[in-house]
Short mmCIF file of C-alpha atoms in Angstrom, two decimals:
data_model
loop_
_atom_site.label_atom_id
_atom_site.label_comp_id
_atom_site.label_asym_id
_atom_site.label_seq_id
_atom_site.Cartn_x
_atom_site.Cartn_y
_atom_site.Cartn_z
CA MET N 1 -12.31 -21.42 17.29
CA ASP N 2 -12.40 -17.60 17.39
CA PHE N 3 -11.16 -17.72 20.98
CA LEU N 4 -8.20 -19.92 20.01
CA ILE N 5 -7.32 -17.66 17.09
CA SER N 6 -7.51 -14.60 19.36
CA LEU N 7 -5.28 -16.33 21.92
CA ARG N 8 -2.83 -17.26 19.18
CA SER N 9 -2.68 -13.64 18.01
CA ARG N 10 -2.20 -12.30 21.53
CA LEU N 11 0.67 -14.69 22.19
CA LEU N 12 2.31 -13.91 18.86
CA GLY N 13 1.86 -10.19 19.38
CA PHE N 14 3.38 -10.39 22.85
CA GLY N 15 6.34 -12.32 21.51
CA TYR N 16 6.90 -9.87 18.71
CA ARG N 17 6.60 -6.69 20.77
CA TRP N 18 8.76 -7.88 23.68
CA LEU N 19 11.19 -10.30 22.05
CA ALA N 20 11.48 -10.07 18.26
CA LYS N 21 10.97 -6.34 17.69
CA PRO N 22 13.63 -5.17 20.20
CA LEU N 23 16.14 -7.42 18.44
CA ILE N 24 15.08 -6.36 14.94
CA PHE N 25 15.23 -2.69 15.97
CA LEU N 26 18.89 -3.13 16.93
CA TRP N 27 19.66 -3.18 13.21
CA PRO N 28 19.57 0.03 11.16
CA PRO N 29 16.14 0.20 9.48
CA GLU N 30 17.26 -0.42 5.90
CA ILE N 31 19.33 -3.43 6.98
CA ALA N 32 16.43 -4.75 9.06
CA HIS N 33 14.13 -4.35 6.06
CA ASP N 34 16.48 -6.38 3.87
CA LYS N 35 16.89 -9.11 6.50
CA MET N 36 13.13 -9.42 7.01
CA LYS N 37 12.69 -9.65 3.25
CA ALA N 38 15.21 -12.50 3.23
CA VAL N 39 13.21 -14.31 5.92
CA GLY N 40 10.02 -13.80 3.93
CA LYS N 41 11.63 -15.14 0.75
CA PHE N 42 12.87 -18.22 2.60
CA LEU N 43 9.49 -18.94 4.19
CA GLY N 44 7.74 -18.52 0.85
CA ASN N 45 10.06 -20.84 -1.07
CA TYR N 46 9.00 -24.12 0.55
CA ALA N 47 5.65 -25.82 1.00
CA TRP N 48 6.45 -26.88 4.56
CA SER N 49 7.42 -23.35 5.64
CA ARG N 50 4.32 -21.84 4.03
CA PHE N 51 2.21 -24.47 5.82
CA PHE N 52 3.62 -23.68 9.28
CA THR N 53 3.49 -19.93 8.65
CA ARG N 54 -0.16 -20.33 7.73
CA LEU N 55 -0.84 -22.24 10.95
CA LEU N 56 0.60 -19.35 12.95
CA PHE N 57 -0.77 -16.32 11.12
CA HIS N 58 -3.65 -17.11 8.78
CA TYR N 59 -7.26 -16.03 9.31
CA GLN N 60 -10.17 -16.11 6.91
CA ASN N 61 -13.90 -15.48 7.02
CA LYS N 62 -16.35 -15.37 4.12
CA LYS N 63 -17.83 -12.13 5.42
CA LEU N 64 -14.62 -10.42 4.31
CA ASN N 65 -14.82 -11.66 0.71
CA ILE N 66 -15.28 -8.80 -1.72
CA GLU N 67 -15.21 -8.22 -5.47
CA VAL N 68 -13.80 -4.89 -6.59
CA ASP N 69 -13.69 -3.90 -10.26
CA GLY N 70 -13.98 -7.52 -11.31
CA VAL N 71 -11.23 -8.81 -9.00
CA HIS N 72 -12.09 -11.17 -6.12
CA TYR N 73 -10.38 -10.61 -2.76
CA ASN N 74 -10.58 -12.99 0.21
CA ASN N 75 -10.26 -9.99 2.50
CA PRO N 76 -9.71 -6.25 2.04
CA VAL N 77 -6.36 -5.93 3.85
CA GLY N 78 -3.42 -5.69 1.46
CA LEU N 79 0.26 -4.88 1.44
CA SER N 80 1.09 -1.38 0.27
CA ALA N 81 3.62 -0.64 -2.46
CA GLY N 82 7.02 0.32 -1.08
CA PHE N 83 7.77 -2.85 0.86
CA ASP N 84 8.28 -5.45 -1.86
CA LYS N 85 9.99 -3.17 -4.34
CA ASP N 86 11.14 -5.95 -6.68
CA GLY N 87 8.22 -8.39 -6.29
CA GLU N 88 10.14 -11.12 -4.48
CA LEU N 89 7.82 -12.19 -1.63
CA THR N 90 4.50 -13.03 -3.26
CA ARG N 91 4.40 -16.64 -2.06
CA ILE N 92 4.34 -15.78 1.64
CA TYR N 93 1.63 -13.10 1.66
CA PRO N 94 -1.42 -15.40 1.69
CA ALA N 95 -0.03 -17.26 4.71
CA ILE N 96 0.07 -14.10 6.85
CA SER N 97 -3.52 -13.10 6.05
CA PHE N 98 -2.97 -10.48 3.37
CA GLY N 99 -5.89 -10.36 0.94
CA PHE N 100 -3.73 -8.89 -1.82
CA ALA N 101 -0.34 -7.28 -2.35
CA GLU N 102 0.74 -4.24 -4.35
CA LEU N 103 4.28 -4.65 -5.67
CA GLY N 104 6.80 -1.97 -6.56
CA SER N 105 6.77 0.78 -7.46
CA PHE N 106 8.38 -0.42 -10.68
CA THR N 107 9.95 2.05 -13.09
CA GLY N 108 10.61 1.87 -16.80
CA GLU N 109 14.36 1.82 -16.26
CA ILE N 110 16.57 0.39 -13.52
CA CYS N 111 16.44 2.86 -10.63
CA PRO N 112 19.04 2.90 -7.82
CA GLY N 113 16.97 5.32 -5.78
CA ASN N 114 18.37 8.16 -3.74
CA PRO N 115 22.04 8.05 -2.68
CA GLY N 116 23.14 6.84 0.73
CA VAL N 117 22.33 3.12 0.85
CA GLY N 118 21.74 2.18 4.47
CA ARG N 119 20.63 5.73 5.32
CA ARG N 120 17.31 6.01 3.46
CA LEU N 121 14.98 4.64 6.10
CA PHE N 122 14.50 5.95 9.65
CA ARG N 123 12.31 4.85 12.54
CA MET N 124 10.18 7.39 14.43
CA PRO N 125 8.82 5.20 17.26
CA LYS N 126 7.19 8.01 19.27
CA SER N 127 5.26 9.03 16.16
CA LYS N 128 4.61 5.35 15.16
CA SER N 129 6.07 6.24 11.79
CA ILE N 130 8.84 5.44 9.34
CA LEU N 131 10.65 8.29 7.59
CA VAL N 132 11.30 7.12 4.03
CA TRP N 133 13.82 8.50 1.54
CA TYR N 134 14.28 5.53 -0.79
CA GLY N 135 13.48 7.33 -4.04
CA LEU N 136 11.87 4.41 -5.94
CA ASN N 137 14.83 2.02 -5.94
CA ASN N 138 13.99 -1.12 -7.94
CA GLN N 139 15.45 -3.48 -10.54
CA GLY N 140 13.42 -1.98 -13.39
CA ALA N 141 10.28 -3.18 -15.15
CA GLU N 142 12.09 -5.33 -17.74
CA LYS N 143 13.97 -7.53 -15.28
CA ILE N 144 11.11 -7.81 -12.80
CA SER N 145 8.45 -8.61 -15.40
CA GLU N 146 10.70 -11.27 -16.93
CA ARG N 147 11.07 -12.93 -13.52
CA LEU N 148 7.36 -12.75 -12.65
CA LYS N 149 5.79 -13.59 -16.01
CA ASP N 150 5.51 -17.35 -15.39
CA GLN N 151 4.56 -17.19 -11.72
CA THR N 152 1.14 -18.20 -10.44
CA PHE N 153 -0.11 -15.98 -7.63
CA GLU N 154 -2.36 -17.22 -4.83
CA LEU N 155 -3.81 -13.78 -4.20
CA PRO N 156 -4.54 -10.65 -6.28
CA ILE N 157 -1.43 -8.69 -7.22
CA GLY N 158 -1.25 -4.97 -7.91
CA ILE N 159 1.46 -3.49 -10.10
CA SER N 160 2.55 -0.03 -9.00
CA ALA N 161 4.14 1.95 -11.85
CA ALA N 162 6.21 5.09 -11.31
CA LYS N 163 8.53 7.38 -13.25
CA THR N 164 12.24 6.46 -13.09
CA ASN N 165 13.97 8.71 -10.56
CA ILE N 166 17.33 9.44 -12.23
CA SER N 167 17.16 13.11 -13.18
CA SER N 168 15.78 16.43 -11.98
CA GLU N 169 14.95 17.39 -15.59
CA PHE N 170 11.32 16.75 -16.50
CA ASP N 171 10.27 15.94 -20.05
CA LEU N 172 6.57 15.14 -20.40
CA GLU N 173 6.84 12.76 -23.36
CA GLU N 174 9.75 10.83 -21.82
CA ALA N 175 7.93 10.60 -18.49
CA ILE N 176 4.77 9.25 -20.13
CA GLU N 177 6.76 6.68 -22.09
CA ASP N 178 8.41 5.55 -18.85
CA TYR N 179 5.00 4.76 -17.35
CA VAL N 180 3.80 3.18 -20.58
CA LYS N 181 6.79 0.85 -20.67
CA THR N 182 5.93 -0.60 -17.27
CA VAL N 183 2.22 -0.91 -18.05
CA VAL N 184 2.91 -2.76 -21.30
CA LEU N 185 5.54 -5.07 -19.79
CA PHE N 186 3.09 -6.10 -17.05
CA GLU N 187 0.15 -6.51 -19.41
CA GLU N 188 -0.29 -10.17 -18.46
CA ILE N 189 1.09 -9.99 -14.92
CA GLY N 190 -0.99 -9.01 -11.91
CA ASP N 191 -4.62 -8.04 -11.44
CA TYR N 192 -4.56 -4.24 -11.40
CA TYR N 193 -2.30 -1.24 -11.90
CA THR N 194 -1.57 1.67 -9.61
CA ILE N 195 -0.13 4.75 -11.29
CA ASN N 196 2.12 6.35 -8.70
CA ILE N 197 2.27 10.07 -9.50
CA SER N 198 2.94 11.06 -5.92
CA CYS N 199 6.28 9.79 -4.63
CA PRO N 200 7.55 12.66 -2.43
CA ASN N 201 11.20 11.56 -2.65
CA THR N 202 12.04 12.05 -6.33
CA GLN N 203 14.28 14.64 -7.95
CA GLU N 204 11.50 15.88 -10.24
CA GLY N 205 8.93 16.49 -7.53
CA GLU N 206 5.32 15.76 -8.45
CA PRO N 207 4.84 17.10 -12.00
CA PHE N 208 1.62 15.17 -12.62
CA VAL N 209 -0.34 17.26 -10.13
CA ASP N 210 -0.47 19.69 -13.06
CA GLN N 211 -3.78 19.14 -14.87
CA GLY N 212 -2.33 19.20 -18.39
CA ASN N 213 0.45 16.77 -17.56
CA LEU N 214 -1.92 14.42 -15.75
CA GLU N 215 -4.49 14.37 -18.54
CA ALA N 216 -1.78 13.67 -21.12
CA LEU N 217 -0.55 10.74 -19.01
CA LEU N 218 -3.99 9.25 -18.34
CA GLU N 219 -5.06 9.65 -21.96
CA LYS N 220 -2.03 7.66 -23.13
CA LEU N 221 -2.39 5.01 -20.43
CA SER N 222 -6.07 4.56 -21.24
CA GLU N 223 -5.00 3.70 -24.80
CA VAL N 224 -2.36 1.10 -23.93
CA ARG N 225 -3.67 -0.66 -20.84
CA PRO N 226 -5.26 -4.11 -21.22
CA ALA N 227 -9.04 -4.21 -21.42
CA GLY N 228 -10.67 -5.22 -18.16
CA LYS N 229 -7.63 -4.64 -15.96
CA PRO N 230 -8.41 -1.97 -13.34
CA MET N 231 -6.17 1.07 -13.01
CA TYR N 232 -5.88 3.34 -9.98
CA VAL N 233 -4.02 6.61 -9.38
CA LYS N 234 -2.08 7.15 -6.14
CA LEU N 235 -2.45 10.64 -4.69
CA ALA N 236 -0.02 12.61 -2.57
CA ALA N 237 -0.87 13.31 1.06
CA ASP N 238 -0.25 17.04 1.02
CA LEU N 239 -2.63 18.31 -1.64
CA GLU N 240 -5.06 21.19 -1.59
CA VAL N 241 -8.72 20.25 -2.05
CA SER N 242 -8.72 21.89 -5.47
CA GLU N 243 -5.73 19.75 -6.52
CA ILE N 244 -7.47 16.60 -5.29
CA ASN N 245 -10.60 17.48 -7.24
CA THR N 246 -8.60 18.13 -10.41
CA ILE N 247 -7.08 14.65 -10.19
CA LEU N 248 -10.46 13.07 -9.49
CA ASP N 249 -12.04 14.83 -12.46
CA ALA N 250 -9.24 13.54 -14.71
CA CYS N 251 -9.71 9.99 -13.39
CA LEU N 252 -13.43 10.13 -14.17
CA LYS N 253 -12.80 11.67 -17.58
CA PHE N 254 -10.41 8.93 -18.71
CA GLY N 255 -12.17 5.93 -17.19
CA ILE N 256 -9.72 5.28 -14.36
CA GLU N 257 -11.39 2.92 -11.89
CA GLY N 258 -10.19 4.45 -8.66
CA VAL N 259 -7.60 6.06 -6.43
CA VAL N 260 -5.13 5.02 -3.73
CA LEU N 261 -5.25 7.37 -0.74
CA ASN N 262 -2.55 8.15 -0.11
CA ASN N 263 1.24 8.41 -0.38
CA LEU N 264 3.69 9.49 2.34
CA ALA N 265 3.28 12.75 4.27
CA LYS N 266 5.95 15.44 4.18
CA PRO N 267 7.01 16.48 7.71
CA GLU N 268 7.13 20.21 6.91
CA PHE N 269 3.40 20.18 6.14
CA ASN N 270 2.39 17.95 9.06
CA LYS N 271 4.35 19.12 12.08
CA GLU N 272 1.42 18.47 14.41
CA TYR N 273 1.87 14.72 13.85
CA VAL N 274 5.60 14.66 14.60
CA LYS N 275 6.14 13.63 18.24
CA GLU N 276 9.95 13.69 18.22
CA GLU N 277 12.94 15.25 16.53
CA LEU N 278 13.18 14.26 12.87
CA PRO N 279 16.01 11.76 12.34
CA PHE N 280 16.81 13.09 8.85
CA HIS N 281 16.34 16.34 6.96
CA LYS N 282 14.76 14.69 3.90
CA GLY N 283 12.06 12.11 3.30
CA ALA N 284 8.38 11.65 4.09
CA MET N 285 6.42 9.85 6.78
CA SER N 286 4.35 6.68 6.85
CA GLY N 287 2.20 5.29 9.64
CA LEU N 288 0.30 7.24 12.27
CA PRO N 289 0.97 10.72 10.81
CA LEU N 290 -0.96 9.58 7.73
CA GLN N 291 -3.93 8.15 9.60
CA ARG N 292 -6.13 11.23 9.82
CA ILE N 293 -4.91 12.71 6.53
CA SER N 294 -5.82 9.52 4.68
CA THR N 295 -9.21 9.01 6.31
CA ASP N 296 -10.24 12.64 5.77
CA MET N 297 -9.25 12.35 2.10
CA ILE N 298 -11.22 9.11 1.77
CA ARG N 299 -14.32 10.84 3.11
CA HIS N 300 -13.92 13.76 0.72
CA VAL N 301 -13.22 11.61 -2.35
CA TYR N 302 -16.12 9.27 -1.64
CA ARG N 303 -18.56 12.15 -1.39
CA TYR N 304 -17.09 14.23 -4.22
CA THR N 305 -17.25 11.32 -6.70
CA GLU N 306 -20.53 9.99 -5.25
CA GLY N 307 -18.87 6.61 -4.80
CA LYS N 308 -18.07 6.27 -8.51
CA LEU N 309 -14.36 5.73 -7.93
CA THR N 310 -12.96 2.76 -6.02
CA ILE N 311 -10.91 3.89 -3.02
CA ILE N 312 -7.95 1.99 -1.60
CA GLY N 313 -7.16 3.45 1.81
CA VAL N 314 -3.54 3.61 3.01
CA GLY N 315 -1.99 5.11 6.12
CA GLY N 316 -2.00 4.60 9.88
CA ILE N 317 -3.71 1.20 10.04
CA PHE N 318 -2.59 -0.53 13.24
CA ASN N 319 -5.76 -2.35 14.33
CA ALA N 320 -9.25 -3.34 13.20
CA GLN N 321 -10.81 -0.08 14.35
CA ASP N 322 -8.39 1.92 12.19
CA ALA N 323 -9.25 -0.29 9.22
CA TYR N 324 -12.99 -0.14 9.82
CA GLU N 325 -12.98 3.65 10.00
CA LYS N 326 -11.50 3.82 6.52
CA ILE N 327 -13.99 1.30 5.15
CA THR N 328 -17.01 3.03 6.66
CA SER N 329 -15.66 6.31 5.30
CA GLY N 330 -15.71 4.95 1.75
CA ALA N 331 -12.69 2.70 1.12
CA SER N 332 -13.30 -0.67 -0.51
CA LEU N 333 -9.77 -1.98 0.08
CA LEU N 334 -6.92 -1.16 2.47
CA GLU N 335 -3.13 -1.28 2.37
CA MET N 336 -0.54 -1.23 5.11
CA ILE N 337 3.17 -1.62 5.92
CA THR N 338 4.06 0.36 9.05
CA GLY N 339 1.45 -1.34 11.23
CA MET N 340 3.11 -4.67 10.44
CA ILE N 341 6.54 -3.29 11.35
CA TYR N 342 5.44 -1.92 14.73
CA GLU N 343 2.80 -4.50 15.71
CA GLY N 344 4.09 -7.72 14.12
CA PRO N 345 3.19 -10.13 11.30
CA GLN N 346 0.15 -11.40 13.18
CA VAL N 347 -1.53 -8.00 12.92
CA MET N 348 -3.16 -8.67 9.53
CA GLY N 349 -4.97 -11.67 10.98
CA GLU N 350 -5.93 -9.62 14.04
CA ILE N 351 -7.33 -6.86 11.85
CA ASN N 352 -9.35 -9.27 9.73
CA GLN N 353 -10.78 -11.04 12.76
CA GLY N 354 -11.58 -7.69 14.34
CA LEU N 355 -13.31 -6.50 11.15
CA VAL N 356 -15.67 -9.47 11.32
CA LYS N 357 -16.61 -8.56 14.89
CA LEU N 358 -17.20 -4.92 13.92
CA LEU N 359 -19.36 -5.97 10.97
CA GLU N 360 -21.47 -8.20 13.21
CA LYS N 361 -21.78 -5.45 15.79
CA ASP N 362 -23.18 -3.08 13.15
CA GLY N 363 -25.47 -5.72 11.67
CA PHE N 364 -23.63 -6.17 8.37
CA SER N 365 -23.37 -9.55 6.65
CA THR N 366 -20.49 -8.63 4.35
CA ILE N 367 -17.66 -6.11 4.24
CA GLU N 368 -19.19 -4.55 1.13
CA GLU N 369 -22.25 -3.46 3.10
CA ALA N 370 -20.05 -1.38 5.41
CA ILE N 371 -18.36 0.69 2.68
CA GLY N 372 -19.23 4.35 3.22
CA SER N 373 -21.86 3.51 5.84
CA ARG N 374 -20.73 6.33 8.14
CA ASN N 375 -20.21 8.80 5.33
CA PRO N 376 -23.56 8.93 3.52
CA LEU N 377 -23.57 10.38 0.05
CA PRO N 378 -25.46 13.65 -0.48
CA LYS N 379 -29.00 13.19 -1.69
CA LYS N 380 -29.67 14.34 -5.25
#
């Protein structure tokens, strides 16, 4: 059976890389994104289309089952926030081997994002990256929560909450209330929250890197969030170690369960990862430029917190080896988008099948046993 699944994946991957992707890449990236979303919505709307999609792309193995902060996952490979900005594709994700999906980011108010629709997303194929300048466009927490409140999800759902990007003026109380509004509206929707304090494409910058601002936010969120629902904080890619540690200390202080590592990388701070001329003068990078940044941060956070915080690893996952490196460095869960864009929708199944082989090679019976195995904690 494993051989047939591997053959299926190779054939699908070949078809995507040499037939589908060249056609998709003829469209401007933002238009291609919208068209692929439309395909995903169509496939998810009908039982017959979900069945055939599952036949083509699904893979499961009990060795990949994991429970994290009270939530059960069939596998650790999830969709990162930033792809399904309005939470419209949840029915198709289980069929293509995602173990969970993080939706959004959602903001307290309707957010059009940055100006220039059709020119907010840019491919960087030599760098295996996407340059993103969306600016948190979404329909707003009220409309989205109303649409999702009666849905039943077949896999764990994360709710990413961010501050509405409509002004360059920062007011701490208004910003906190914006986050609170989303958290409260999604009280009974989804399985965990991610608090996105690190979008690099907003007018306000990243005001919650400041210790006082962050502690005020986390203190308020710890008061209003539902009991038993995990909450994670998403960190920026381009932080100093001292800034990372300040955020980690605040998470531990206010009972935040974990962190998402990490958000997009700014080109000006990561020129060594840029293999071509930048297609736009604004924005931040996903994909391969994030790979080493993310994994290094995972290793640091795992050791600094002595494994007390759950880590969701994001950035530069294109194959099972990339995923396994993050897990053995200390990540319990993983998220991806760019790998799917460049490699194809079969890649999640390929990664999960490859993870099983890597676990068996290292003598592990479950994915949980591998977490942090190549990044041992310091002895007390």
